[in-house]
mmCIF file of N, CA and C in Angstrom:
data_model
loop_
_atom_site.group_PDB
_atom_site.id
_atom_site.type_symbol
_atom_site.label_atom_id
_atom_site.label_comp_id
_atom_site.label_asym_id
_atom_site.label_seq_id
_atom_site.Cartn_x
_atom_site.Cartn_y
_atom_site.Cartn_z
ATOM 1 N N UNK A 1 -12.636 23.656 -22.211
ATOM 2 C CA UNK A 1 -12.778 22.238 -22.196
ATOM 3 C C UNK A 1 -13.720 21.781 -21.101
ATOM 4 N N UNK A 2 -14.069 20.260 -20.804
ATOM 5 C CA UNK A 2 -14.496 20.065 -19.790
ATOM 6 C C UNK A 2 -15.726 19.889 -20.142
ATOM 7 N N UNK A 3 -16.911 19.959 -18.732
ATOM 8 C CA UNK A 3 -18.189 20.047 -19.011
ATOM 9 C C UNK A 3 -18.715 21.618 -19.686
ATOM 10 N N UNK A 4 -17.761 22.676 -19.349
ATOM 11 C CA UNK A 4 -18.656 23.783 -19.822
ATOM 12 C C UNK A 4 -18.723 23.955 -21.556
ATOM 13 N N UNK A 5 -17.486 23.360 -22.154
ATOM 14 C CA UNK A 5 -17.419 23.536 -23.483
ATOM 15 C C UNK A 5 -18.663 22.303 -23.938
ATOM 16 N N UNK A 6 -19.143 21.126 -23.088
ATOM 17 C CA UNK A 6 -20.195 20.294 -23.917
ATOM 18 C C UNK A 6 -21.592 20.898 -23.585
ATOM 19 N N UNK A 7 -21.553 22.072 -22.333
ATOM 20 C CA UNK A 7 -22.823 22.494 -22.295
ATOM 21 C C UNK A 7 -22.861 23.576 -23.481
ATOM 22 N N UNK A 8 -21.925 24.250 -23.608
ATOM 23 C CA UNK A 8 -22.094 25.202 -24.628
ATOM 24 C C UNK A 8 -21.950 24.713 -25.931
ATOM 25 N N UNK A 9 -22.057 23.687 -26.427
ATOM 26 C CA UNK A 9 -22.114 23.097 -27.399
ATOM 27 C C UNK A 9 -23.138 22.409 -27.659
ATOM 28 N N UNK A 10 -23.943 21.922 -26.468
ATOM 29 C CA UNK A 10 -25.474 21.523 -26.554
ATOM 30 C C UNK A 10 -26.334 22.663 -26.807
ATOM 31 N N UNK A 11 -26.233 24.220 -26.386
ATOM 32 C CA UNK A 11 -26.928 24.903 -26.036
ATOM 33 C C UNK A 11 -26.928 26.138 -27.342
ATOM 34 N N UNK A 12 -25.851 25.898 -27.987
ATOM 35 C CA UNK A 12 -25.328 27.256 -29.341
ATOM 36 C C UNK A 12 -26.003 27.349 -30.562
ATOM 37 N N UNK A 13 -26.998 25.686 -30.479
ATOM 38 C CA UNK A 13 -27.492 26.062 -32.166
ATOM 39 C C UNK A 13 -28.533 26.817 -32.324
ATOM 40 N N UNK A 14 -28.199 27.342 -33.295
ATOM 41 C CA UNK A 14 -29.353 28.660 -34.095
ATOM 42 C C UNK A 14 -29.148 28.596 -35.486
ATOM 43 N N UNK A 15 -30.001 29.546 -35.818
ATOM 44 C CA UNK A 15 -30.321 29.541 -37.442
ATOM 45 C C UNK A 15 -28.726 30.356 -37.438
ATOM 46 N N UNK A 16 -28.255 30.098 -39.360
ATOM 47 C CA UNK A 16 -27.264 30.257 -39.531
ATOM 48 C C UNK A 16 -27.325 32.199 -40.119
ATOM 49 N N UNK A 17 -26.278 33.013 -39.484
ATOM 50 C CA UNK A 17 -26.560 34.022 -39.864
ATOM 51 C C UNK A 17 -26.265 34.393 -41.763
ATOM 52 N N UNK A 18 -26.988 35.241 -42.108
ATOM 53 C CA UNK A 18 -26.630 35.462 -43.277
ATOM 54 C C UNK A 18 -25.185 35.721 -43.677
ATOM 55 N N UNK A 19 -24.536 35.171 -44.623
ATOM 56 C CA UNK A 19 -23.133 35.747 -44.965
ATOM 57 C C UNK A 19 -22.777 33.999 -44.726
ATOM 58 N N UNK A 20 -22.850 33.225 -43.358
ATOM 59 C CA UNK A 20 -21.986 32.256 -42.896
ATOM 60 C C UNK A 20 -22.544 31.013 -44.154
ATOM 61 N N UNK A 21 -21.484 30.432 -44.046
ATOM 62 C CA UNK A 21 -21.544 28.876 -44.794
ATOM 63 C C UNK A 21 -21.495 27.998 -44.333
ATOM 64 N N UNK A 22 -22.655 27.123 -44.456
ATOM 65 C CA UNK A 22 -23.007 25.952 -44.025
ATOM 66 C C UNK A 22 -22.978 24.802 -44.812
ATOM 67 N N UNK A 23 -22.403 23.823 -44.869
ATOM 68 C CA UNK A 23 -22.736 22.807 -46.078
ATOM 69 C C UNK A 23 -23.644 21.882 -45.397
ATOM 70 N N UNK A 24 -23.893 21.154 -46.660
ATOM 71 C CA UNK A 24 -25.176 20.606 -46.952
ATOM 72 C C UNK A 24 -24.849 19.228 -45.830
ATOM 73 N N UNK A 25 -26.016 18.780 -44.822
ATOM 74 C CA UNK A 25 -25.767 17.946 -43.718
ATOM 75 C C UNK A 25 -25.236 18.416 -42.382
ATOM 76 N N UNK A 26 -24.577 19.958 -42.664
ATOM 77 C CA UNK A 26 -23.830 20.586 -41.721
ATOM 78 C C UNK A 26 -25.268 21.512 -41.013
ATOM 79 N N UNK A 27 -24.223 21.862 -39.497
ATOM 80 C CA UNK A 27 -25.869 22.785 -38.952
ATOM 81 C C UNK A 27 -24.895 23.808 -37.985
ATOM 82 N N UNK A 28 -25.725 24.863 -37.865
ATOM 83 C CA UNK A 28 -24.946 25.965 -37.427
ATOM 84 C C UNK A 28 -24.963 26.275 -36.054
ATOM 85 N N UNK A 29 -23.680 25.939 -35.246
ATOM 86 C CA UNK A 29 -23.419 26.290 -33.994
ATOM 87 C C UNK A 29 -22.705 27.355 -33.962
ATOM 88 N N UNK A 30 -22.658 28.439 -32.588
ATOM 89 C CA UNK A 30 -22.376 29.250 -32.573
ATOM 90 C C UNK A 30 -20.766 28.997 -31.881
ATOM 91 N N UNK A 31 -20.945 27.904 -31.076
ATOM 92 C CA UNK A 31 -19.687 27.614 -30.029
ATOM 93 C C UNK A 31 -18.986 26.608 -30.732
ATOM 94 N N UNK A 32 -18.740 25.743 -31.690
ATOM 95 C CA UNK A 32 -17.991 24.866 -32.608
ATOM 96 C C UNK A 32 -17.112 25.893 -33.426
ATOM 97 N N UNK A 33 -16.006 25.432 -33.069
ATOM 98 C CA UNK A 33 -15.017 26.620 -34.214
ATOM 99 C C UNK A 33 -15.228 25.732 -35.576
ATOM 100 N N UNK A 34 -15.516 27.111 -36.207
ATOM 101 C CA UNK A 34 -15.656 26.849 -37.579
ATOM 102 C C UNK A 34 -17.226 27.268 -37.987
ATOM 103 N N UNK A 35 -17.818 26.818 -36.943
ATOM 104 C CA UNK A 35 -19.273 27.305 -36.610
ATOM 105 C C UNK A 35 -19.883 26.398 -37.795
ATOM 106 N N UNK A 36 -19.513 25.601 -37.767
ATOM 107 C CA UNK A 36 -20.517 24.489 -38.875
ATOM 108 C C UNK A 36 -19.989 22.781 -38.035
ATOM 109 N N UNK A 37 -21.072 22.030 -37.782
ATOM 110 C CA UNK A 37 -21.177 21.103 -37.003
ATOM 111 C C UNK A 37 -22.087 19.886 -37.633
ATOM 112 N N UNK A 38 -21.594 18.215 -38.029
ATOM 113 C CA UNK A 38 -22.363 17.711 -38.595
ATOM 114 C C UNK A 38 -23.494 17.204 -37.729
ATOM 115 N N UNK A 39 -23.263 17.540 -36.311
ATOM 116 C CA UNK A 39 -24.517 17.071 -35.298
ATOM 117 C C UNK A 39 -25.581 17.577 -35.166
ATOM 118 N N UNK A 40 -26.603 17.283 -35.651
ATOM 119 C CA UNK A 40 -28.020 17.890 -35.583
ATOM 120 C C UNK A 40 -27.812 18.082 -33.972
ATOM 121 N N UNK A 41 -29.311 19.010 -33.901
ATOM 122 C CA UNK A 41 -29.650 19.611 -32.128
ATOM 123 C C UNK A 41 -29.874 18.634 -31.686
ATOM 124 N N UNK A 42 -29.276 18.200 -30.749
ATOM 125 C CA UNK A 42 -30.173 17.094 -29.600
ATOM 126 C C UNK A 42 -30.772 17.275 -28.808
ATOM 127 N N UNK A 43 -30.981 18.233 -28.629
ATOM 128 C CA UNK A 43 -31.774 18.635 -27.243
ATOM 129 C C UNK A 43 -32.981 19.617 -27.504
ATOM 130 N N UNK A 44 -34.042 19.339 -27.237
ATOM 131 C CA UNK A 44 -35.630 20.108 -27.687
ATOM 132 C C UNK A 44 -36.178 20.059 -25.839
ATOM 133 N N UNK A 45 -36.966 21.327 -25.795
ATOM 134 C CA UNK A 45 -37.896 21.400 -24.621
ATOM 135 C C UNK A 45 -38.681 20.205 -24.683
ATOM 136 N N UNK A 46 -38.716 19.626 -23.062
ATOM 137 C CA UNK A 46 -39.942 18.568 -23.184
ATOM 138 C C UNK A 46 -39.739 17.162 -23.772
ATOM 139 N N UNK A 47 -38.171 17.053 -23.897
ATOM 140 C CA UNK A 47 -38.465 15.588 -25.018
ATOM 141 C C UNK A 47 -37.793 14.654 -23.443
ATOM 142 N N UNK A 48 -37.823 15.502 -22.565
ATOM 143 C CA UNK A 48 -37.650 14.243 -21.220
ATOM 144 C C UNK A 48 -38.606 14.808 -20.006
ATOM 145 N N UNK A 49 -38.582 13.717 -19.096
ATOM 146 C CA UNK A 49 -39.687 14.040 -17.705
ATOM 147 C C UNK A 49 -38.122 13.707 -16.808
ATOM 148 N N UNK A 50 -38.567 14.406 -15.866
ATOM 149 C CA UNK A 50 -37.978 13.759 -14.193
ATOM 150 C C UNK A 50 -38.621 13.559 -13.425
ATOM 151 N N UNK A 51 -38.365 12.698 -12.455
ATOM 152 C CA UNK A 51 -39.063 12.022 -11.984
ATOM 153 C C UNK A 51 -40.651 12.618 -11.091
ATOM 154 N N UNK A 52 -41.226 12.384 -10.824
ATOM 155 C CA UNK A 52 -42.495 13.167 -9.983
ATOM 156 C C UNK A 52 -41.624 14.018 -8.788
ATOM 157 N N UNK A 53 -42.144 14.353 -8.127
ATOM 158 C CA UNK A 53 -41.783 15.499 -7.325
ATOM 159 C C UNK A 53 -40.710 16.181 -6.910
ATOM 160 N N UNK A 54 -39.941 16.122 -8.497
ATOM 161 C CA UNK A 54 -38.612 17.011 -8.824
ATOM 162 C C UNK A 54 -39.048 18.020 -9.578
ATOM 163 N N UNK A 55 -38.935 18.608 -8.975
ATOM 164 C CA UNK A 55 -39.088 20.320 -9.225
ATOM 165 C C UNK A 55 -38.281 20.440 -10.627
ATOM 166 N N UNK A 56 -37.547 19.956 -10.600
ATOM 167 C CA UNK A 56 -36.689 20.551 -12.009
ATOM 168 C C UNK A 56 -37.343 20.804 -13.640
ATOM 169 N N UNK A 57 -37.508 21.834 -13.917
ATOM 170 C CA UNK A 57 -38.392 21.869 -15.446
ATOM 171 C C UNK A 57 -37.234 21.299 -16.288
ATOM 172 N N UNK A 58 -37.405 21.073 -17.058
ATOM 173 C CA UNK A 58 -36.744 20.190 -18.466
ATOM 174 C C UNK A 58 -36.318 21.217 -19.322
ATOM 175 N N UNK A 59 -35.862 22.331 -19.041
ATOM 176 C CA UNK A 59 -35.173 22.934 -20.101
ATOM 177 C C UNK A 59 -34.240 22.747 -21.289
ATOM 178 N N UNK A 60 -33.858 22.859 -22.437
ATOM 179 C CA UNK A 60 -32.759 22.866 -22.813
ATOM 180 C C UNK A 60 -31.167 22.659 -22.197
ATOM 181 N N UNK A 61 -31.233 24.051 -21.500
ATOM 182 C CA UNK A 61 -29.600 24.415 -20.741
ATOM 183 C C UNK A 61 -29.943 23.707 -19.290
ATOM 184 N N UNK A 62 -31.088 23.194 -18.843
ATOM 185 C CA UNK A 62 -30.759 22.099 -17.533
ATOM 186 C C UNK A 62 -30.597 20.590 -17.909
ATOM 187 N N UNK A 63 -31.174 20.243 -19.453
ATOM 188 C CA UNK A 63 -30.488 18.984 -20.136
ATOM 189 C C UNK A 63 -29.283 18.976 -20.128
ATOM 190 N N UNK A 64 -28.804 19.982 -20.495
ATOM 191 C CA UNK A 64 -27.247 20.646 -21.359
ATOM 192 C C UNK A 64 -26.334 20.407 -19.955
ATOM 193 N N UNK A 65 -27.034 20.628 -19.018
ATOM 194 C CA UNK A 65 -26.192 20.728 -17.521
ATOM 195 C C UNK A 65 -25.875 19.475 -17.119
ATOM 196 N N UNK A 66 -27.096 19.021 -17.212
ATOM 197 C CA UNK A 66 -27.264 17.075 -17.061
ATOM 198 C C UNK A 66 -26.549 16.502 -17.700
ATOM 199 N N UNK A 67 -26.705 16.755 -18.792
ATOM 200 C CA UNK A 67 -25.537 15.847 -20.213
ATOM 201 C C UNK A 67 -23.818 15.860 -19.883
ATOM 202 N N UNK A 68 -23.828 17.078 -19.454
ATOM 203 C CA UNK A 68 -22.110 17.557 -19.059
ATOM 204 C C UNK A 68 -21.854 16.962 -17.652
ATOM 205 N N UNK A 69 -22.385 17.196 -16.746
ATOM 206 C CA UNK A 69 -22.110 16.844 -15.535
ATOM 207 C C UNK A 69 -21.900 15.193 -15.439
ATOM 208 N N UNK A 70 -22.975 14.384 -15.903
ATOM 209 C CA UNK A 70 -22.918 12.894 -16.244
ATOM 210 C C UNK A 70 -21.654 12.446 -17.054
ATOM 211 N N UNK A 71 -21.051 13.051 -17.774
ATOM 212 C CA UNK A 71 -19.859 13.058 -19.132
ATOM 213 C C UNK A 71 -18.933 12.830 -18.009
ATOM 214 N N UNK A 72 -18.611 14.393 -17.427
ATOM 215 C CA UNK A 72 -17.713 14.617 -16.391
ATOM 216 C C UNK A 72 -17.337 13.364 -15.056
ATOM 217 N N UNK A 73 -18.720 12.829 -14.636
ATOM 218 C CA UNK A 73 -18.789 11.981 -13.667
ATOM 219 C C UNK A 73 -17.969 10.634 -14.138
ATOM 220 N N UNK A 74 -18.632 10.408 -15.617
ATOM 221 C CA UNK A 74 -18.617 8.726 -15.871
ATOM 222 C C UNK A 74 -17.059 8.896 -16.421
ATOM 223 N N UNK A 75 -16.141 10.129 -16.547
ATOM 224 C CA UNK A 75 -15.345 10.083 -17.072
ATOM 225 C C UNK A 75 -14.114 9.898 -16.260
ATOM 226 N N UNK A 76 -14.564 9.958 -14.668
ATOM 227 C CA UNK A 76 -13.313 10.445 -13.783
ATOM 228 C C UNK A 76 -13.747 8.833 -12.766
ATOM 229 N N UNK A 77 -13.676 7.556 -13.713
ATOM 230 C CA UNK A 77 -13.780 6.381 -13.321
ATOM 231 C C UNK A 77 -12.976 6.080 -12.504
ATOM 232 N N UNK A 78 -11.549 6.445 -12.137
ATOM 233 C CA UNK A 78 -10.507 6.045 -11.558
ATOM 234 C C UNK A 78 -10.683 6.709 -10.092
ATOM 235 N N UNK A 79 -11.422 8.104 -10.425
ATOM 236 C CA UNK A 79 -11.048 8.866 -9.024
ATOM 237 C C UNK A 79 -11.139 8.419 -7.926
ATOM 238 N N UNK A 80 -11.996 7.402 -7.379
ATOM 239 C CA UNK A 80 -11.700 6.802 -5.916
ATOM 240 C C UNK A 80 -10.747 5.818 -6.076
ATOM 241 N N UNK A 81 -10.449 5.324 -6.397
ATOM 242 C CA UNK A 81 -9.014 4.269 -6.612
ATOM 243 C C UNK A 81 -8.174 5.598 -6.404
ATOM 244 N N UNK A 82 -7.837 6.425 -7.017
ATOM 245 C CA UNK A 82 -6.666 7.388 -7.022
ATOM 246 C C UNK A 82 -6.480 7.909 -5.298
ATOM 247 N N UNK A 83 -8.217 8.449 -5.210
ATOM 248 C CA UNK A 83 -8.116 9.249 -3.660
ATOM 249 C C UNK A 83 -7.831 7.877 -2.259
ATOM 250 N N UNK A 84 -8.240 6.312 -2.852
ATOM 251 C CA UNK A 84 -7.807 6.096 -1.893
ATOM 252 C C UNK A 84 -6.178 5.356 -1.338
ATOM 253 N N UNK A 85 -5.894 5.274 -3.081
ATOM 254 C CA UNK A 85 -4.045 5.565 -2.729
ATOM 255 C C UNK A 85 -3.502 6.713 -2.701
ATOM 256 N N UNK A 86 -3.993 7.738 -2.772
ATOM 257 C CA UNK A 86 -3.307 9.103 -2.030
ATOM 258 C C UNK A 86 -3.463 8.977 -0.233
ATOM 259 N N UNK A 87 -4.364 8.240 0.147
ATOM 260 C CA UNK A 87 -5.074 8.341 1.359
ATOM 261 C C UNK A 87 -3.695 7.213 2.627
ATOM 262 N N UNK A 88 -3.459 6.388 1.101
ATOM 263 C CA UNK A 88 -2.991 5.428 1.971
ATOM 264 C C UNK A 88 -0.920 5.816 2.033
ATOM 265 N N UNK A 89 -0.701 6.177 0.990
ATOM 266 C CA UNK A 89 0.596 7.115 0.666
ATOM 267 C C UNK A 89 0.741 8.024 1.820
ATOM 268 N N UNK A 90 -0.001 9.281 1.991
ATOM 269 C CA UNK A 90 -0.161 9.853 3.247
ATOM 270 C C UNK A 90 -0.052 9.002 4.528
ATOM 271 N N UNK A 91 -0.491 8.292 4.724
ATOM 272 C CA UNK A 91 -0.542 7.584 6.008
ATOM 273 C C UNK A 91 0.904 7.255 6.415
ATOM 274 N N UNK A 92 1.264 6.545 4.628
ATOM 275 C CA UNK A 92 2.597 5.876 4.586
ATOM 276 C C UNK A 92 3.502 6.861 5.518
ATOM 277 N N UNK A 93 3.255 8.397 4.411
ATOM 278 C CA UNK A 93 4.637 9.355 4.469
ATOM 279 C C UNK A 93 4.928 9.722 6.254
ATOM 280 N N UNK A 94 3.373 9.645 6.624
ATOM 281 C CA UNK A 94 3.416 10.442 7.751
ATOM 282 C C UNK A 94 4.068 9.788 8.586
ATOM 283 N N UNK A 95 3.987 8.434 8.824
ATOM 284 C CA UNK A 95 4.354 7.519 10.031
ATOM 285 C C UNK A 95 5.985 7.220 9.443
ATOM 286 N N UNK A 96 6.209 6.954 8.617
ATOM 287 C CA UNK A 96 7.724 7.122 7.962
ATOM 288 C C UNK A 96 8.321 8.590 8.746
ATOM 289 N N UNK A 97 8.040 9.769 8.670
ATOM 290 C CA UNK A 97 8.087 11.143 8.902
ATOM 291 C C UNK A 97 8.117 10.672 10.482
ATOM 292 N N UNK A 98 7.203 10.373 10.968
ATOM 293 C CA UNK A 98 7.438 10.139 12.487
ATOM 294 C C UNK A 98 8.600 8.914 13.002
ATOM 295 N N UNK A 99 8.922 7.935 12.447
ATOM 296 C CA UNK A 99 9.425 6.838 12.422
ATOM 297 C C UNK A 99 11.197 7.844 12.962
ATOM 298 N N UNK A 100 11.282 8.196 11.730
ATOM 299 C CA UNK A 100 12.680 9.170 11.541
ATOM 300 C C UNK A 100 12.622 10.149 12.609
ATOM 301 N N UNK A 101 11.770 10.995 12.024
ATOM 302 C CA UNK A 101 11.965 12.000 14.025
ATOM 303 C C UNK A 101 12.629 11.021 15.295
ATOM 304 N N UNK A 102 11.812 10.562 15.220
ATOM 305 C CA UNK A 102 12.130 9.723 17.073
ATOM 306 C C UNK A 102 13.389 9.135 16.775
ATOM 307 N N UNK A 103 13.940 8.155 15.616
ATOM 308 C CA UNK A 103 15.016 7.835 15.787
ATOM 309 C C UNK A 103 15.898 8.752 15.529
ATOM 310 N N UNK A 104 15.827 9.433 15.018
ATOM 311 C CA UNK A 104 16.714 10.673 15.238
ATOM 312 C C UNK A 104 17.291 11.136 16.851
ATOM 313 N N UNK A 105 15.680 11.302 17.316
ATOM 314 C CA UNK A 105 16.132 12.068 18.188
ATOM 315 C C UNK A 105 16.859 11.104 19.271
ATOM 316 N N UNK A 106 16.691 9.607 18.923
ATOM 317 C CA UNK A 106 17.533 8.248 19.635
ATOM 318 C C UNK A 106 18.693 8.500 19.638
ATOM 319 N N UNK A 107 19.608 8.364 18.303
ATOM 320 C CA UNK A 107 20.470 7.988 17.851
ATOM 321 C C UNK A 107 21.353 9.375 18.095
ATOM 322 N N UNK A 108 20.835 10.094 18.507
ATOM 323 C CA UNK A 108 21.785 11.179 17.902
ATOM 324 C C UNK A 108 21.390 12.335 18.990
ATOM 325 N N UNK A 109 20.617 11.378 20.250
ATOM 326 C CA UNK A 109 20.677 12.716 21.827
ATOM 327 C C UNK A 109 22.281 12.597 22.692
ATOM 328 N N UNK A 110 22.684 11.841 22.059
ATOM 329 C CA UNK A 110 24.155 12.223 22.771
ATOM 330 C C UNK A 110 25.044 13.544 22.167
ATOM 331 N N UNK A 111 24.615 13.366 20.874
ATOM 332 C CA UNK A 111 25.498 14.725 20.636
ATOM 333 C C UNK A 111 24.568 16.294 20.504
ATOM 334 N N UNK A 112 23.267 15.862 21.002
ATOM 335 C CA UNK A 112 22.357 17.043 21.172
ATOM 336 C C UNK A 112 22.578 17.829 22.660
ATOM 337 N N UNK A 113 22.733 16.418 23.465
ATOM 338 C CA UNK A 113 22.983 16.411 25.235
ATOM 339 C C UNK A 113 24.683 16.701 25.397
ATOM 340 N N UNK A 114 25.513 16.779 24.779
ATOM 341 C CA UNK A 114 27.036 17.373 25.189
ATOM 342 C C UNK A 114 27.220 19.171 25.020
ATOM 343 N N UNK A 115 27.753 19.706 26.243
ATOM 344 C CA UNK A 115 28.111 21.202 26.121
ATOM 345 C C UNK A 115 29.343 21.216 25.783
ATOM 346 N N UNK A 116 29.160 22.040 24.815
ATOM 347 C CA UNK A 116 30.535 22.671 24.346
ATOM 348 C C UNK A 116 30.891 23.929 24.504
ATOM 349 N N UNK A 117 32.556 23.562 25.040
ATOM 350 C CA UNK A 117 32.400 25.405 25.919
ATOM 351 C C UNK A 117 34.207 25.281 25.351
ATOM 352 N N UNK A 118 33.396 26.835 24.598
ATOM 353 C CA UNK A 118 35.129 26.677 23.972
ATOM 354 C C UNK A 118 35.955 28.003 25.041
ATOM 355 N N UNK A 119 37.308 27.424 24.857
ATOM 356 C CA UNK A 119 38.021 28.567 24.961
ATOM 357 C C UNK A 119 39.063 28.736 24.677
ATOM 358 N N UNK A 120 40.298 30.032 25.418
ATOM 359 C CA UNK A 120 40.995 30.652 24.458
ATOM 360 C C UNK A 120 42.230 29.213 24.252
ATOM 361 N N UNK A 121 43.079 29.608 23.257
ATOM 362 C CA UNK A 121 44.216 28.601 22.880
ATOM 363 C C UNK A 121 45.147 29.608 23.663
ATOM 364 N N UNK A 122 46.129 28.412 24.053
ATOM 365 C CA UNK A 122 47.398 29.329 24.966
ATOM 366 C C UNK A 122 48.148 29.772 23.946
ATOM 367 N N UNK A 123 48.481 30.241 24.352
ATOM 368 C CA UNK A 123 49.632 31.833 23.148
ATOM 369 C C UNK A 123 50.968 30.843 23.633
ATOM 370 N N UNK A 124 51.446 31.385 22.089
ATOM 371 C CA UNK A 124 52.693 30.727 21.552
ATOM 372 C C UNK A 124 53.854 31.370 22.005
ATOM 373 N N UNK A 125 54.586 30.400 22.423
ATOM 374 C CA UNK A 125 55.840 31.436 23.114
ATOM 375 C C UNK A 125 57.269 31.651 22.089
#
């Protein structure tokens, strides 16, 4: 799943091998179970530029990378809302966590601070 199953799904079509069945409108991917797909190729060498002095050539499988990674990005809309109530939860737990220590150790140094020193019971006559 994920981005690697949409790169490998941008990147699988080929001619259909002999034996396989394709119907008519259908086109042959190698990574689509079933291996018949009604989505023509979208992706051809050269049918995009980047910008001037990006090194990056326009391949197929660096479209295919682009296409998935962008999917992945625009898909995880929530994630800073999420990371910054995890951020603020933490803060919560921790100072709660400290809150309790100390009163603990308030409420309850008298019976931390008493020695107890046992000894024997007098024998029964």
């Amino acid at each position: 799943g994920g981005p690697d199953y949409i790169f490998h799904l941008l990147t699988a079509y080929y001619d259909a091998p002999e034996g396989a069945k394709v119907g008519e409108g259908q086109h042959f991917n190698a990574y689509f179970p079933g291996h018949s797909i009604g989505m023509a190729k979208a992706l051809y060498p050269g049918v995009m530029e980047y910008e001037e002095g990006d090194d990056t050539t326009p391949t197929v499988s660096q479209m295919a990378k682009d296409v998935a990674e962008f999917l992945e990005w625009s898909s995880a809309q929530y994630n800073d809302d999420r990371m910054r109530l995890l951020t603020k939860f933490s803060i919560a737990i921790g100072l709660l966590a400290m809150g309790s220590y100390f009163l603990q150790r308030r409420y309850f140094a008298r019976d931390f601070s008493k020695r107890v020193i046992y000894s024997e019971l007098p024998k029964r006559k």
